[in-house]
Coordinates of C-alpha atoms in Angstrom, one line a residue:
M10 CA 89.3 125.6 93.4
D11 CA 91.4 122.6 92.1
T12 CA 91.2 120.0 95.0
D13 CA 94.5 118.7 93.8
L14 CA 96.0 121.8 95.3
L15 CA 94.2 120.9 98.8
K16 CA 95.5 117.4 98.6
T17 CA 99.1 118.5 98.0
F18 CA 98.9 121.1 100.8
L19 CA 97.8 118.3 103.1
E20 CA 100.4 115.8 102.1
V21 CA 103.1 118.5 102.5
S22 CA 101.7 119.3 105.9
R23 CA 101.7 115.6 106.9
T24 CA 105.2 114.8 105.6
R25 CA 106.8 118.2 106.3
H26 CA 108.9 117.5 103.2
F27 CA 108.4 118.5 99.6
G28 CA 110.4 115.5 98.3
K29 CA 108.4 112.8 100.4
A30 CA 105.1 114.5 99.6
A31 CA 106.0 114.3 95.8
E32 CA 106.9 110.5 96.1
N33 CA 103.6 109.9 97.9
L34 CA 101.6 111.7 95.4
Y35 CA 103.6 110.3 92.3
L36 CA 104.7 113.9 91.2
T37 CA 107.8 115.7 90.7
R38 CA 109.0 117.9 93.5
S39 CA 108.9 121.0 91.2
A40 CA 105.2 119.9 90.7
V41 CA 104.4 119.9 94.3
S42 CA 106.4 123.2 94.9
F43 CA 104.2 124.7 92.1
R44 CA 100.9 123.6 93.5
V45 CA 101.7 125.0 97.0
K46 CA 102.6 128.3 95.3
Q47 CA 99.4 128.3 93.5
L48 CA 97.5 127.8 96.5
E49 CA 99.3 130.4 98.3
S50 CA 98.7 132.9 95.5
I51 CA 95.0 132.2 95.6
L52 CA 94.8 132.7 99.4
G53 CA 97.3 135.6 99.3
V54 CA 99.3 134.2 102.3
A55 CA 102.3 132.0 102.8
L56 CA 101.4 128.6 104.1
F57 CA 104.8 127.3 104.8
E58 CA 108.0 128.4 106.4
R59 CA 110.7 127.0 104.1
Q60 CA 113.9 126.1 105.7
R61 CA 116.5 123.5 104.6
N62 CA 115.1 120.1 105.7
N63 CA 112.7 121.9 108.0
I64 CA 109.1 122.6 106.3
Q65 CA 106.8 124.0 108.9
P66 CA 103.3 125.4 108.4
T67 CA 102.9 129.1 109.1
P68 CA 100.1 130.2 111.5
A69 CA 97.8 130.7 108.3
G70 CA 98.9 127.2 107.2
E71 CA 97.8 125.6 110.6
R72 CA 94.4 127.4 110.2
M73 CA 94.0 126.2 106.7
L74 CA 94.4 122.5 107.6
G75 CA 91.0 122.1 109.0
H76 CA 89.4 123.9 106.1
A77 CA 91.3 121.8 103.5
E78 CA 90.2 118.6 105.2
A79 CA 86.6 119.7 105.5
V80 CA 86.5 120.8 101.7
L81 CA 87.9 117.4 100.5
T82 CA 85.6 115.6 102.8
A83 CA 82.6 117.5 101.4
W84 CA 83.7 116.9 97.9
E85 CA 84.2 113.2 98.3
R86 CA 80.8 113.1 99.8
A87 CA 79.0 115.1 97.0
K88 CA 80.5 112.9 94.5
Q89 CA 79.2 109.9 96.1
D90 CA 75.9 111.4 96.7
V91 CA 75.5 112.4 93.1
S92 CA 76.5 108.9 91.9
L93 CA 74.2 106.8 93.9
S94 CA 72.6 104.0 92.0
Q95 CA 68.9 103.7 91.2
L96 CA 68.6 101.3 94.1
Q97 CA 70.2 103.8 96.6
S98 CA 68.2 107.0 97.5
T99 CA 70.6 108.5 100.2
Q100 CA 74.0 108.2 101.9
L101 CA 74.9 108.0 105.6
A102 CA 78.3 109.0 106.7
I103 CA 79.3 107.2 109.9
G104 CA 82.5 108.2 111.9
A105 CA 83.9 106.3 114.9
G106 CA 87.0 106.4 116.9
P107 CA 89.9 104.1 116.3
N108 CA 88.8 101.3 118.9
I109 CA 85.0 101.5 118.4
W110 CA 84.9 99.3 115.2
D111 CA 86.8 96.6 117.0
A112 CA 85.2 96.9 120.2
Y113 CA 81.6 97.5 119.3
L114 CA 80.4 98.3 115.8
Q115 CA 82.0 95.4 113.8
G116 CA 79.2 92.9 114.6
Y117 CA 76.4 95.4 113.8
L118 CA 77.7 96.6 110.4
Q119 CA 75.9 93.6 108.4
G120 CA 72.7 94.3 110.2
L121 CA 72.9 98.1 109.4
H122 CA 73.5 97.2 105.9
V123 CA 70.6 94.8 105.6
G124 CA 68.2 96.9 107.8
L125 CA 68.6 100.1 105.6
P126 CA 67.7 99.2 102.1
G127 CA 68.3 102.1 99.8
V128 CA 71.1 103.6 101.9
A129 CA 74.7 103.7 101.0
L130 CA 77.0 103.8 103.9
R131 CA 80.2 105.7 104.2
T132 CA 82.5 104.6 107.2
E133 CA 85.5 106.2 108.6
V134 CA 87.8 105.9 111.5
L135 CA 88.3 109.4 113.0
P136 CA 89.7 111.1 116.0
T137 CA 87.2 112.6 118.4
N138 CA 88.2 116.3 117.3
A139 CA 87.7 115.4 113.6
M140 CA 84.4 113.9 114.1
T141 CA 83.1 116.9 115.9
R142 CA 84.5 119.2 113.2
Q143 CA 82.7 117.0 110.5
L144 CA 79.4 117.0 112.5
M145 CA 79.6 120.7 112.5
D146 CA 80.4 120.9 108.9
R147 CA 77.5 118.7 108.1
T148 CA 79.8 116.2 106.3
L149 CA 79.5 113.4 108.9
D150 CA 75.9 112.3 109.9
I151 CA 76.7 110.0 113.0
A152 CA 79.8 110.1 115.3
I153 CA 80.2 107.2 117.6
S154 CA 82.7 107.6 120.5
F155 CA 83.5 106.8 124.1
D156 CA 84.0 110.5 124.8
P157 CA 81.3 112.2 122.8
P158 CA 81.2 116.0 121.9
K159 CA 79.1 117.9 124.4
L160 CA 77.7 120.7 122.4
E161 CA 74.1 122.0 122.5
Q162 CA 73.4 121.5 118.8
F163 CA 74.1 117.8 118.9
E164 CA 71.9 115.1 120.1
L165 CA 73.5 112.3 122.4
Q166 CA 72.4 108.8 122.9
Q167 CA 74.0 106.0 124.7
L168 CA 74.2 102.9 122.3
G169 CA 75.8 100.4 124.6
Q170 CA 78.6 99.3 126.7
I171 CA 81.8 97.1 126.3
N172 CA 83.4 95.3 129.1
L173 CA 87.2 95.5 129.4
L174 CA 89.0 92.7 130.9
L175 CA 92.6 92.6 131.9
V176 CA 93.8 89.3 130.2
S177 CA 97.2 87.8 130.1
S178 CA 99.1 85.1 128.0
I179 CA 100.3 83.8 131.5
N180 CA 98.2 81.6 133.7
D181 CA 97.6 82.4 137.3
Q182 CA 99.2 86.1 136.9
S183 CA 98.1 88.7 139.3
V184 CA 98.0 92.4 138.6
D185 CA 100.8 93.1 141.1
A186 CA 103.0 90.5 139.4
V187 CA 103.0 92.1 136.0
V188 CA 106.6 93.1 135.2
A189 CA 108.4 95.3 132.6
G190 CA 108.1 94.1 129.0
Q191 CA 104.6 92.3 129.8
Y192 CA 102.1 95.1 129.6
V193 CA 100.3 96.5 126.4
K194 CA 98.5 99.8 126.9
V195 CA 95.3 100.2 124.8
D196 CA 93.8 103.7 124.5
W197 CA 90.1 103.4 125.7
G198 CA 89.7 107.2 126.0
T199 CA 89.9 109.9 128.7
A200 CA 87.7 108.3 131.5
F201 CA 89.5 104.9 131.1
N202 CA 92.8 106.7 131.4
I203 CA 91.9 108.4 134.6
V204 CA 90.6 105.2 136.3
H205 CA 93.9 103.4 134.9
A206 CA 96.0 106.1 136.7
Q207 CA 94.0 105.7 139.9
E208 CA 93.7 102.0 140.2
Y209 CA 96.4 100.5 138.1
A210 CA 99.5 102.8 138.6
S211 CA 101.4 99.7 139.6
L212 CA 101.4 98.4 136.0
P213 CA 104.7 98.8 134.3
V214 CA 105.5 101.3 131.4
P215 CA 103.9 99.6 128.4
T216 CA 106.1 97.8 126.0
L217 CA 103.3 98.6 123.3
H218 CA 101.0 101.6 123.2
T219 CA 98.3 101.4 120.6
S220 CA 94.9 102.6 119.7
S221 CA 93.9 99.3 118.2
A222 CA 92.3 96.4 120.2
S223 CA 93.1 94.0 117.4
I224 CA 96.8 95.0 117.3
A225 CA 97.1 94.6 121.1
L226 CA 95.4 91.1 121.0
D227 CA 97.7 89.9 118.1
F228 CA 100.7 91.2 120.0
I229 CA 100.1 89.4 123.2
L230 CA 99.1 86.2 121.6
N231 CA 102.4 86.2 119.6
N232 CA 104.8 87.7 122.1
G233 CA 103.1 87.3 125.6
G234 CA 101.9 89.9 127.9
C235 CA 98.6 91.5 129.1
A236 CA 96.2 94.1 128.2
F237 CA 92.7 95.5 128.9
L238 CA 90.6 94.1 125.8
P239 CA 86.9 93.7 125.0
E240 CA 85.1 90.7 126.4
H241 CA 83.6 89.6 123.2
L242 CA 87.1 89.9 121.5
V243 CA 88.9 87.6 124.0
Q244 CA 86.1 85.1 124.8
H245 CA 87.5 82.3 122.3
A246 CA 91.0 82.8 123.7
L247 CA 89.9 82.5 127.1
R248 CA 87.8 79.3 126.5
C249 CA 90.8 77.5 124.8
G250 CA 93.2 78.7 127.3
E251 CA 95.3 81.0 125.1
L252 CA 94.5 83.9 127.5
H253 CA 93.7 84.0 131.1
L254 CA 92.0 86.6 133.4
V255 CA 94.5 88.6 135.5
S256 CA 93.6 88.1 139.1
G257 CA 93.1 91.3 141.3
A258 CA 91.8 93.3 138.2
N259 CA 88.3 94.3 137.9
A260 CA 86.4 94.6 134.6
I261 CA 86.0 98.1 133.5
S262 CA 83.0 99.0 131.3
R263 CA 82.9 102.0 128.8
N264 CA 79.9 103.4 127.5
V265 CA 79.6 103.9 123.7
Y266 CA 77.8 107.1 122.6
V267 CA 76.4 108.3 119.4
A268 CA 76.1 111.9 118.4
Y269 CA 74.2 113.6 115.6
W270 CA 72.7 116.8 114.4
A271 CA 69.1 117.0 115.2
E272 CA 68.2 119.1 112.1
N273 CA 69.9 116.8 109.7
D274 CA 67.8 116.2 106.5
R275 CA 68.6 112.4 106.9
L276 CA 67.2 112.3 110.6
A277 CA 64.8 109.6 109.7
Q278 CA 67.6 107.3 108.4
I279 CA 69.9 108.3 111.3
K280 CA 67.2 107.2 113.9
Q281 CA 66.9 103.8 111.9
A282 CA 70.6 103.4 112.0
I283 CA 70.8 104.1 115.8
G284 CA 68.1 101.4 116.3
F285 CA 70.2 98.8 114.6
L286 CA 73.3 100.0 116.4
K287 CA 72.0 99.8 120.1
D288 CA 73.2 97.1 122.3
D289 CA 70.7 94.7 123.7
G290 CA 71.7 95.8 127.3
S291 CA 73.5 92.3 128.4
V292 CA 76.7 93.7 130.1
F293 CA 78.7 92.6 133.1
A294 CA 81.0 95.2 134.7
H295 CA 82.2 96.1 137.9
A296 CA 82.7 99.7 137.2
T297 CA 81.2 101.9 134.4
I298 CA 82.7 104.9 133.0

């Protein structure tokens, strides 16, 4: 099958519009329509319900989404695998949730690269459900998240912890004094959201909701406000007085987990990588979730 058909199908699914998909793919609208019809002809089903200004996937189209993504991911990995240089013998694909890179992994990537000579790294930012699917499809070797997939075929290990501090651009601010327009909500996973709802219900509706700690930090430094952010990310700003700890808010620590398939043929490299990614255990926290 021509992978361009799958790419076109995914772009139409994402934009819900043949014209916008054509612009993004640098194609004509008729070419996009033709590719979709080709794919539908191969599969023998309609993938989209075509109504004026309302393109929606059919039930078959919805089911096709995951398969199309898996095929394209496998194809990209295959191309990289067969193109490895003489100095590289294998490839490791590492997926992590949106906030994991900012909050935990960024400082470990160089050590991972240096410590695994001959290994080409492929890193991706993925939602948890996509990581689980790719682990099962064997297109992802390592999945790192706060809320790991709990399936029998996967091995789970705790890598470390991150400490989340409620910090503010306003000095001497208490958690009860945060008013509308001052709070930025960062998505730290399901367990954090439960604690947040139980202990910080008094915080106002967020003026910004983001899955990126870096975006939240940049926003409150430029516009003022407060957010739960990783300790290591805000240490400098706390020391120089750009940010301040919010009184009455305990630090919250989130565990970081790694999941992998135990029968992976790259198991030796996976275990080596996990060794380089493990925290040294130096954490301070009042609550661990």
